Coordinates of C-alpha atoms in Angstrom, one line a residue:
M1 CA 0.2 0.1 -0.2
S2 CA 1.6 3.4 -0.9
T3 CA 1.2 6.4 1.0
P4 CA 2.7 10.0 0.2
I5 CA 4.8 9.4 3.0
L6 CA 6.1 6.4 1.5
E7 CA 6.3 8.0 -1.9
V8 CA 8.3 10.9 -1.3
F9 CA 10.6 8.7 1.0
G10 CA 10.8 6.3 -2.0
A11 CA 11.7 9.3 -4.6
N12 CA 14.3 10.4 -2.0
A13 CA 15.9 7.1 -2.0
R14 CA 15.9 7.0 -5.8
R15 CA 17.3 10.3 -6.1
L16 CA 20.3 9.7 -3.5
R17 CA 20.8 6.5 -5.4
L18 CA 21.1 7.7 -8.6
K19 CA 23.4 10.8 -7.3
R20 CA 26.0 8.2 -6.2
K21 CA 25.2 6.5 -9.6
L22 CA 24.3 3.1 -7.9
T23 CA 22.2 0.6 -9.5
Q24 CA 19.3 -0.9 -7.4
E25 CA 21.5 -4.4 -7.3
R26 CA 24.4 -2.6 -5.9
L27 CA 22.7 -0.5 -3.5
A28 CA 21.0 -3.9 -2.1
E29 CA 24.4 -5.2 -1.8
L30 CA 25.9 -2.3 0.3
S31 CA 22.7 -2.6 2.6
S32 CA 22.2 -6.0 2.7
L33 CA 18.7 -5.6 1.5
H34 CA 17.1 -7.5 -1.7
P35 CA 17.1 -5.7 -5.2
N36 CA 13.5 -6.1 -5.3
Y37 CA 13.0 -4.8 -1.6
I38 CA 15.0 -1.5 -3.1
G39 CA 12.8 -1.5 -6.0
G40 CA 9.5 -1.5 -3.8
I41 CA 11.2 1.4 -1.4
E42 CA 11.4 3.9 -4.4
R43 CA 8.0 2.8 -5.3
G44 CA 6.4 3.9 -2.2
E45 CA 5.4 0.0 -1.6
R46 CA 7.5 -0.6 1.4
N47 CA 7.1 0.5 4.9
L48 CA 10.8 0.2 6.4
S49 CA 11.7 -0.8 9.7
L50 CA 14.2 1.5 11.7
I51 CA 17.1 -1.3 11.3
N52 CA 16.6 -1.0 7.1
I53 CA 16.4 2.7 7.3
V54 CA 19.8 2.7 8.6
R55 CA 20.8 0.3 6.5
L56 CA 20.1 2.6 3.6
I57 CA 21.8 5.7 5.4
R58 CA 25.1 3.9 5.6
A59 CA 24.9 2.2 2.1
L60 CA 23.9 6.0 0.6
Q61 CA 26.3 7.7 2.8
C62 CA 23.8 10.5 3.5
R63 CA 22.2 11.8 6.5
I64 CA 18.7 10.6 8.0
G65 CA 17.4 14.0 6.8
D66 CA 18.0 13.3 3.1
L67 CA 15.5 10.5 3.1
F68 CA 12.9 12.3 4.9
D69 CA 13.1 15.5 3.2
G70 CA 9.9 16.9 2.0
I71 CA 7.7 14.7 4.7
S72 CA 5.4 16.8 6.8
T73 CA 5.0 15.9 10.5
S74 CA 1.9 17.4 10.6
E75 CA -0.2 15.3 8.2
K76 CA -1.8 12.2 9.5
P77 CA 0.0 9.1 8.4
G78 CA -1.7 7.4 5.1
R79 CA -3.3 10.4 3.6

């Protein structure tokens, strides 16, 4: 199930991956996640655990805020 929050998070993950010139497969290797899971994140279909968010941050060598850029904390989840 896709929500605006997951869609923005996924778009940020994709932007950061492309900025680092990584394929989904390479990001999957670096983050110890499956390539299909990376694709699901980027499409806004995956609701990640904190552990997987940290894995992405480390693999992308970014700040946590980079993945959450554009996500409003004043909106209700799922809307």
